[in-house]
mmCIF file with all atom_site columns, C-alpha atoms in Angstrom:
data_model
loop_
_atom_site.group_PDB
_atom_site.id
_atom_site.type_symbol
_atom_site.label_atom_id
_atom_site.label_alt_id
_atom_site.label_comp_id
_atom_site.label_asym_id
_atom_site.label_entity_id
_atom_site.label_seq_id
_atom_site.pdbx_PDB_ins_code
_atom_site.Cartn_x
_atom_site.Cartn_y
_atom_site.Cartn_z
_atom_site.occupancy
_atom_site.B_iso_or_equiv
_atom_site.pdbx_formal_charge
_atom_site.auth_seq_id
_atom_site.auth_comp_id
_atom_site.auth_asym_id
_atom_site.auth_atom_id
_atom_site.pdbx_PDB_model_num
ATOM 1   C CA . MET P 1 1   ? 6.389  3.252   -14.016 1.00 81.00 ? 1   MET P CA 1
ATOM 2   C CA . GLU P 1 2   ? 3.552  1.516   -16.136 1.00 90.00 ? 2   GLU P CA 1
ATOM 3   C CA . TRP P 1 3   ? 5.894  -2.162  -14.523 1.00 93.00 ? 3   TRP P CA 1
ATOM 4   C CA . VAL P 1 4   ? 4.454  -1.162  -10.914 1.00 94.00 ? 4   VAL P CA 1
ATOM 5   C CA . GLY P 1 5   ? 1.365  0.165   -11.729 1.00 92.00 ? 5   GLY P CA 1
ATOM 6   C CA . ARG P 1 6   ? 0.971  -3.587  -13.914 1.00 93.00 ? 6   ARG P CA 1
ATOM 7   C CA . ARG P 1 7   ? 1.924  -5.023  -10.413 1.00 93.00 ? 7   ARG P CA 1
ATOM 8   C CA . CYS P 1 8   ? -0.099 -2.729  -7.981  1.00 92.00 ? 8   CYS P CA 1
ATOM 9   C CA . ALA P 1 9   ? -3.532 -4.156  -10.461 1.00 92.00 ? 9   ALA P CA 1
ATOM 10  C CA . GLU P 1 10  ? -2.285 -7.549  -10.274 1.00 93.00 ? 10  GLU P CA 1
ATOM 11  C CA . TRP P 1 11  ? -1.958 -7.472  -7.115  1.00 95.00 ? 11  TRP P CA 1
ATOM 12  C CA . ARG P 1 12  ? -2.805 -10.679 -4.628  1.00 93.00 ? 12  ARG P CA 1
ATOM 13  C CA . SER P 1 13  ? -3.671 -10.092 -1.019  1.00 93.00 ? 13  SER P CA 1
ATOM 14  C CA . ARG P 1 14  ? -0.560 -11.220 1.272   1.00 91.00 ? 14  ARG P CA 1
ATOM 15  C CA . GLY P 1 15  ? -2.317 -9.847  4.065   1.00 94.00 ? 15  GLY P CA 1
ATOM 16  C CA . ALA P 1 16  ? -4.223 -5.962  5.236   1.00 97.00 ? 16  ALA P CA 1
ATOM 17  C CA . ARG P 1 17  ? -0.344 -4.445  5.845   1.00 97.00 ? 17  ARG P CA 1
ATOM 18  C CA . ALA P 1 18  ? 1.630  -5.475  2.214   1.00 97.00 ? 18  ALA P CA 1
ATOM 19  C CA . ASP P 1 19  ? -2.707 -4.255  0.469   1.00 97.00 ? 19  ASP P CA 1
ATOM 20  C CA . LEU P 1 20  ? -2.769 -0.773  2.398   1.00 98.00 ? 20  LEU P CA 1
ATOM 21  C CA . ALA P 1 21  ? 1.137  -0.702  0.385   1.00 97.00 ? 21  ALA P CA 1
ATOM 22  C CA . VAL P 1 22  ? -0.224 -1.292  -2.766  1.00 97.00 ? 22  VAL P CA 1
ATOM 23  C CA . LYS P 1 23  ? -3.677 0.708   -2.058  1.00 96.00 ? 23  LYS P CA 1
ATOM 24  C CA . GLU P 1 24  ? -1.860 3.758   -0.713  1.00 97.00 ? 24  GLU P CA 1
ATOM 25  C CA . GLY P 1 25  ? 1.426  3.195   -4.039  1.00 96.00 ? 25  GLY P CA 1
ATOM 26  C CA . LEU P 1 26  ? -1.085 3.180   -6.797  1.00 95.00 ? 26  LEU P CA 1
ATOM 27  C CA . ARG P 1 27  ? -3.377 5.852   -5.392  1.00 95.00 ? 27  ARG P CA 1
ATOM 28  C CA . TRP P 1 28  ? 0.582  7.482   -5.141  1.00 96.00 ? 28  TRP P CA 1
ATOM 29  C CA . LEU P 1 29  ? 1.565  6.487   -8.709  1.00 94.00 ? 29  LEU P CA 1
ATOM 30  C CA . GLU P 1 30  ? -1.995 7.221   -10.077 1.00 93.00 ? 30  GLU P CA 1
ATOM 31  C CA . GLY P 1 31  ? -1.382 11.057  -9.558  1.00 93.00 ? 31  GLY P CA 1
ATOM 32  C CA . TRP P 1 32  ? 2.548  11.883  -9.727  1.00 92.00 ? 32  TRP P CA 1
ATOM 33  C CA . GLN P 1 33  ? 2.994  13.777  -12.612 1.00 87.00 ? 33  GLN P CA 1
ATOM 34  C CA . PRO P 1 34  ? 6.865  13.297  -12.777 1.00 85.00 ? 34  PRO P CA 1
ATOM 35  C CA . GLY P 1 35  ? 8.066  15.994  -14.811 1.00 82.00 ? 35  GLY P CA 1
ATOM 36  C CA . GLN P 1 36  ? 11.458 17.630  -15.305 1.00 85.00 ? 36  GLN P CA 1
ATOM 37  C CA . GLU P 1 37  ? 11.759 19.444  -12.383 1.00 82.00 ? 37  GLU P CA 1
ATOM 38  C CA . GLY P 1 38  ? 14.646 18.764  -10.590 1.00 77.00 ? 38  GLY P CA 1
ATOM 39  C CA . VAL P 1 39  ? 16.253 16.860  -13.959 1.00 89.00 ? 39  VAL P CA 1
ATOM 40  C CA . THR P 1 40  ? 19.307 17.030  -14.049 1.00 88.00 ? 40  THR P CA 1
ATOM 41  C CA . PRO P 1 41  ? 20.947 14.521  -16.708 1.00 91.00 ? 41  PRO P CA 1
ATOM 42  C CA . VAL P 1 42  ? 23.632 12.163  -16.053 1.00 92.00 ? 42  VAL P CA 1
ATOM 43  C CA . PHE P 1 43  ? 24.641 8.904   -17.465 1.00 93.00 ? 43  PHE P CA 1
ATOM 44  C CA . GLY P 1 44  ? 23.487 6.338   -14.797 1.00 90.00 ? 44  GLY P CA 1
ATOM 45  C CA . ALA P 1 45  ? 24.207 2.698   -13.509 1.00 89.00 ? 45  ALA P CA 1
ATOM 46  C CA . GLY P 1 46  ? 20.568 2.185   -13.367 1.00 89.00 ? 46  GLY P CA 1
ATOM 47  C CA . ASP P 1 47  ? 21.540 -0.669  -10.690 1.00 91.00 ? 47  ASP P CA 1
ATOM 48  C CA . GLY P 1 48  ? 21.734 0.452   -7.650  1.00 88.00 ? 48  GLY P CA 1
ATOM 49  C CA . ASN P 1 49  ? 23.080 -2.871  -6.286  1.00 90.00 ? 49  ASN P CA 1
ATOM 50  C CA . LEU P 1 50  ? 26.296 -2.157  -3.829  1.00 88.00 ? 50  LEU P CA 1
ATOM 51  C CA . ALA P 1 51  ? 27.843 -4.909  -5.257  1.00 90.00 ? 51  ALA P CA 1
ATOM 52  C CA . ASN P 1 52  ? 28.171 -3.409  -8.785  1.00 91.00 ? 52  ASN P CA 1
ATOM 53  C CA . PHE P 1 53  ? 30.377 -0.357  -7.222  1.00 88.00 ? 53  PHE P CA 1
ATOM 54  C CA . LEU P 1 54  ? 33.482 -0.270  -5.242  1.00 92.00 ? 54  LEU P CA 1
ATOM 55  C CA . TRP P 1 55  ? 35.204 2.597   -3.632  1.00 88.00 ? 55  TRP P CA 1
ATOM 56  C CA . ASP P 1 56  ? 38.925 2.397   -2.577  1.00 93.00 ? 56  ASP P CA 1
ATOM 57  C CA . GLY P 1 57  ? 38.863 4.973   0.396   1.00 91.00 ? 57  GLY P CA 1
ATOM 58  C CA . ASP P 1 58  ? 38.810 8.049   -1.864  1.00 92.00 ? 58  ASP P CA 1
ATOM 59  C CA . ARG P 1 59  ? 36.722 7.629   -5.196  1.00 91.00 ? 59  ARG P CA 1
ATOM 60  C CA . VAL P 1 60  ? 34.159 5.012   -5.483  1.00 86.00 ? 60  VAL P CA 1
ATOM 61  C CA . ARG P 1 61  ? 33.794 3.257   -9.080  1.00 90.00 ? 61  ARG P CA 1
ATOM 62  C CA . VAL P 1 62  ? 30.987 1.188   -11.117 1.00 89.00 ? 62  VAL P CA 1
ATOM 63  C CA . VAL P 1 63  ? 31.592 -2.208  -12.648 1.00 90.00 ? 63  VAL P CA 1
ATOM 64  C CA . ASP P 1 64  ? 27.510 -3.121  -14.097 1.00 88.00 ? 64  ASP P CA 1
ATOM 65  C CA . PHE P 1 65  ? 26.628 -1.366  -16.426 1.00 88.00 ? 65  PHE P CA 1
ATOM 66  C CA . GLU P 1 66  ? 24.092 -3.519  -17.905 1.00 89.00 ? 66  GLU P CA 1
ATOM 67  C CA . GLU P 1 67  ? 21.237 -1.626  -17.182 1.00 88.00 ? 67  GLU P CA 1
ATOM 68  C CA . SER P 1 68  ? 22.822 2.282   -17.975 1.00 90.00 ? 68  SER P CA 1
ATOM 69  C CA . GLY P 1 69  ? 22.016 4.478   -20.129 1.00 91.00 ? 69  GLY P CA 1
ATOM 70  C CA . ARG P 1 70  ? 20.557 8.239   -20.240 1.00 94.00 ? 70  ARG P CA 1
ATOM 71  C CA . SER P 1 71  ? 19.029 8.904   -16.205 1.00 93.00 ? 71  SER P CA 1
ATOM 72  C CA . ASP P 1 72  ? 19.329 12.229  -13.674 1.00 93.00 ? 72  ASP P CA 1
ATOM 73  C CA . ARG P 1 73  ? 20.481 12.513  -10.385 1.00 92.00 ? 73  ARG P CA 1
ATOM 74  C CA . ALA P 1 74  ? 18.317 12.014  -8.503  1.00 93.00 ? 74  ALA P CA 1
ATOM 75  C CA . TYR P 1 75  ? 16.599 9.001   -9.780  1.00 93.00 ? 75  TYR P CA 1
ATOM 76  C CA . GLU P 1 76  ? 20.304 6.924   -10.033 1.00 93.00 ? 76  GLU P CA 1
ATOM 77  C CA . LEU P 1 77  ? 20.417 7.842   -6.029  1.00 92.00 ? 77  LEU P CA 1
ATOM 78  C CA . SER P 1 78  ? 17.214 7.169   -5.312  1.00 93.00 ? 78  SER P CA 1
ATOM 79  C CA . GLU P 1 79  ? 17.684 3.663   -7.300  1.00 92.00 ? 79  GLU P CA 1
ATOM 80  C CA . VAL P 1 80  ? 20.265 2.958   -4.624  1.00 91.00 ? 80  VAL P CA 1
ATOM 81  C CA . VAL P 1 81  ? 19.508 4.417   -1.664  1.00 91.00 ? 81  VAL P CA 1
ATOM 82  C CA . GLU P 1 82  ? 16.023 2.000   -1.539  1.00 93.00 ? 82  GLU P CA 1
ATOM 83  C CA . HIS P 1 83  ? 17.894 -1.027  -3.090  1.00 92.00 ? 83  HIS P CA 1
ATOM 84  C CA . VAL P 1 84  ? 17.451 -4.354  -0.265  1.00 92.00 ? 84  VAL P CA 1
ATOM 85  C CA . SER P 1 85  ? 21.651 -4.442  -0.399  1.00 90.00 ? 85  SER P CA 1
ATOM 86  C CA . THR P 1 86  ? 21.384 -0.847  1.220   1.00 88.00 ? 86  THR P CA 1
ATOM 87  C CA . TRP P 1 87  ? 18.960 -1.978  3.824   1.00 87.00 ? 87  TRP P CA 1
ATOM 88  C CA . VAL P 1 88  ? 19.363 -5.237  4.431   1.00 85.00 ? 88  VAL P CA 1
ATOM 89  C CA . ASP P 1 89  ? 21.968 -5.760  6.886   1.00 80.00 ? 89  ASP P CA 1
ATOM 90  C CA . GLY P 1 90  ? 21.512 -2.085  8.736   1.00 75.00 ? 90  GLY P CA 1
ATOM 91  C CA . ASP P 1 91  ? 20.859 1.768   6.631   1.00 70.00 ? 91  ASP P CA 1
ATOM 92  C CA . VAL P 1 92  ? 24.060 2.822   4.545   1.00 70.00 ? 92  VAL P CA 1
ATOM 93  C CA . ASP P 1 93  ? 22.742 7.036   5.125   1.00 70.00 ? 93  ASP P CA 1
ATOM 94  C CA . ILE P 1 94  ? 24.399 7.443   1.509   1.00 71.00 ? 94  ILE P CA 1
ATOM 95  C CA . ALA P 1 95  ? 21.764 10.117  0.036   1.00 65.00 ? 95  ALA P CA 1
ATOM 96  C CA . ALA P 1 96  ? 23.563 12.583  3.648   1.00 70.00 ? 96  ALA P CA 1
ATOM 97  C CA . ALA P 1 97  ? 26.975 12.080  1.251   1.00 75.00 ? 97  ALA P CA 1
ATOM 98  C CA . VAL P 1 98  ? 25.927 13.950  -1.950  1.00 83.00 ? 98  VAL P CA 1
ATOM 99  C CA . GLU P 1 99  ? 24.680 17.513  -2.612  1.00 87.00 ? 99  GLU P CA 1
ATOM 100 C CA . LEU P 1 100 ? 20.951 18.347  -4.129  1.00 89.00 ? 100 LEU P CA 1
ATOM 101 C CA . SER P 1 101 ? 19.720 20.885  -5.122  1.00 91.00 ? 101 SER P CA 1
ATOM 102 C CA . PRO P 1 102 ? 16.015 21.414  -3.436  1.00 92.00 ? 102 PRO P CA 1
ATOM 103 C CA . GLN P 1 103 ? 14.216 20.172  -7.103  1.00 93.00 ? 103 GLN P CA 1
ATOM 104 C CA . GLU P 1 104 ? 15.838 17.593  -6.988  1.00 92.00 ? 104 GLU P CA 1
ATOM 105 C CA . GLU P 1 105 ? 15.623 16.905  -3.175  1.00 91.00 ? 105 GLU P CA 1
ATOM 106 C CA . ARG P 1 106 ? 12.240 16.804  -4.656  1.00 92.00 ? 106 ARG P CA 1
ATOM 107 C CA . ARG P 1 107 ? 11.981 14.556  -7.609  1.00 93.00 ? 107 ARG P CA 1
ATOM 108 C CA . MET P 1 108 ? 14.356 12.010  -5.244  1.00 92.00 ? 108 MET P CA 1
ATOM 109 C CA . ARG P 1 109 ? 11.769 11.720  -2.466  1.00 93.00 ? 109 ARG P CA 1
ATOM 110 C CA . GLU P 1 110 ? 9.055  11.182  -5.497  1.00 95.00 ? 110 GLU P CA 1
ATOM 111 C CA . CYS P 1 111 ? 11.761 8.293   -6.699  1.00 94.00 ? 111 CYS P CA 1
ATOM 112 C CA . ARG P 1 112 ? 12.296 6.494   -3.401  1.00 94.00 ? 112 ARG P CA 1
ATOM 113 C CA . ARG P 1 113 ? 8.454  6.074   -3.573  1.00 96.00 ? 113 ARG P CA 1
ATOM 114 C CA . LEU P 1 114 ? 8.707  4.503   -6.978  1.00 96.00 ? 114 LEU P CA 1
ATOM 115 C CA . HIS P 1 115 ? 11.855 2.561   -6.107  1.00 96.00 ? 115 HIS P CA 1
ATOM 116 C CA . ALA P 1 116 ? 10.289 1.167   -2.743  1.00 96.00 ? 116 ALA P CA 1
ATOM 117 C CA . LEU P 1 117 ? 6.938  0.087   -4.592  1.00 96.00 ? 117 LEU P CA 1
ATOM 118 C CA . MET P 1 118 ? 8.843  -1.226  -7.086  1.00 96.00 ? 118 MET P CA 1
ATOM 119 C CA . TRP P 1 119 ? 11.057 -3.357  -3.848  1.00 95.00 ? 119 TRP P CA 1
ATOM 120 C CA . LEU P 1 120 ? 7.895  -4.360  -2.558  1.00 96.00 ? 120 LEU P CA 1
ATOM 121 C CA . PHE P 1 121 ? 7.031  -6.332  -5.453  1.00 96.00 ? 121 PHE P CA 1
ATOM 122 C CA . LEU P 1 122 ? 10.470 -7.520  -6.006  1.00 93.00 ? 122 LEU P CA 1
ATOM 123 C CA . LEU P 1 123 ? 10.114 -8.969  -2.712  1.00 93.00 ? 123 LEU P CA 1
ATOM 124 C CA . SER P 1 124 ? 6.507  -10.143 -2.289  1.00 91.00 ? 124 SER P CA 1
ATOM 125 C CA . HIS P 1 125 ? 7.988  -13.769 -2.510  1.00 81.00 ? 125 HIS P CA 1
ATOM 126 C CA . GLU P 1 126 ? 10.717 -14.913 -0.479  1.00 69.00 ? 126 GLU P CA 1
ATOM 127 C CA . SER P 1 127 ? 13.557 -16.007 -1.627  1.00 71.00 ? 127 SER P CA 1
ATOM 128 C CA . PRO P 1 128 ? 16.670 -17.776 0.716   1.00 76.00 ? 128 PRO P CA 1
ATOM 129 C CA . ARG P 1 129 ? 18.929 -14.722 -1.005  1.00 81.00 ? 129 ARG P CA 1
ATOM 130 C CA . ASN P 1 130 ? 17.320 -12.278 1.372   1.00 83.00 ? 130 ASN P CA 1
ATOM 131 C CA . PRO P 1 131 ? 16.759 -12.343 5.687   1.00 87.00 ? 131 PRO P CA 1
ATOM 132 C CA . PRO P 1 132 ? 13.268 -13.788 7.133   1.00 87.00 ? 132 PRO P CA 1
ATOM 133 C CA . GLY P 1 133 ? 11.195 -11.045 7.127   1.00 90.00 ? 133 GLY P CA 1
ATOM 134 C CA . THR P 1 134 ? 12.750 -8.267  3.852   1.00 92.00 ? 134 THR P CA 1
ATOM 135 C CA . PHE P 1 135 ? 9.054  -8.501  2.667   1.00 94.00 ? 135 PHE P CA 1
ATOM 136 C CA . GLU P 1 136 ? 6.996  -7.888  5.711   1.00 94.00 ? 136 GLU P CA 1
ATOM 137 C CA . ARG P 1 137 ? 10.300 -4.547  6.185   1.00 94.00 ? 137 ARG P CA 1
ATOM 138 C CA . GLN P 1 138 ? 9.526  -3.876  2.642   1.00 96.00 ? 138 GLN P CA 1
ATOM 139 C CA . VAL P 1 139 ? 6.209  -2.912  3.491   1.00 97.00 ? 139 VAL P CA 1
ATOM 140 C CA . GLU P 1 140 ? 6.767  -0.666  6.618   1.00 97.00 ? 140 GLU P CA 1
ATOM 141 C CA . ARG P 1 141 ? 9.188  1.245   3.758   1.00 95.00 ? 141 ARG P CA 1
ATOM 142 C CA . VAL P 1 142 ? 6.823  1.918   1.519   1.00 97.00 ? 142 VAL P CA 1
ATOM 143 C CA . LEU P 1 143 ? 4.548  3.121   3.575   1.00 98.00 ? 143 LEU P CA 1
ATOM 144 C CA . THR P 1 144 ? 7.197  5.170   5.614   1.00 96.00 ? 144 THR P CA 1
ATOM 145 C CA . ARG P 1 145 ? 7.876  6.921   2.432   1.00 95.00 ? 145 ARG P CA 1
ATOM 146 C CA . LEU P 1 146 ? 3.380  6.773   1.402   1.00 94.00 ? 146 LEU P CA 1
#
């Protein structure tokens, strides 16, 4: 949260839509109080990159534990769902595969906003690793989440 807040405060204009996303993101962030409702503790991978998950047709196995630690289900799922690797080549509906309580669903929506904002800043400078227009698509994802 703090990292995203600092990036909002340090934002340099990147166009009207991006500026609006940051402005609305900061407004949301300043009023968000995550609390403990919907927190189901888990040991989380902390990195939603799809390349870190191997599926053998029956089970998913995690292969990268560099960012792992104590977390919660809604946060971890939002990390995966909002990771650029999940949507850059076409949306993967991972969230539909996991049954969440109503409280976890609310928490996940809020965590998705946070992760979408995080990715806005991470993608704010085009990189050859991502297809052209990825940043603009992320701007629209942020505005949709907010």
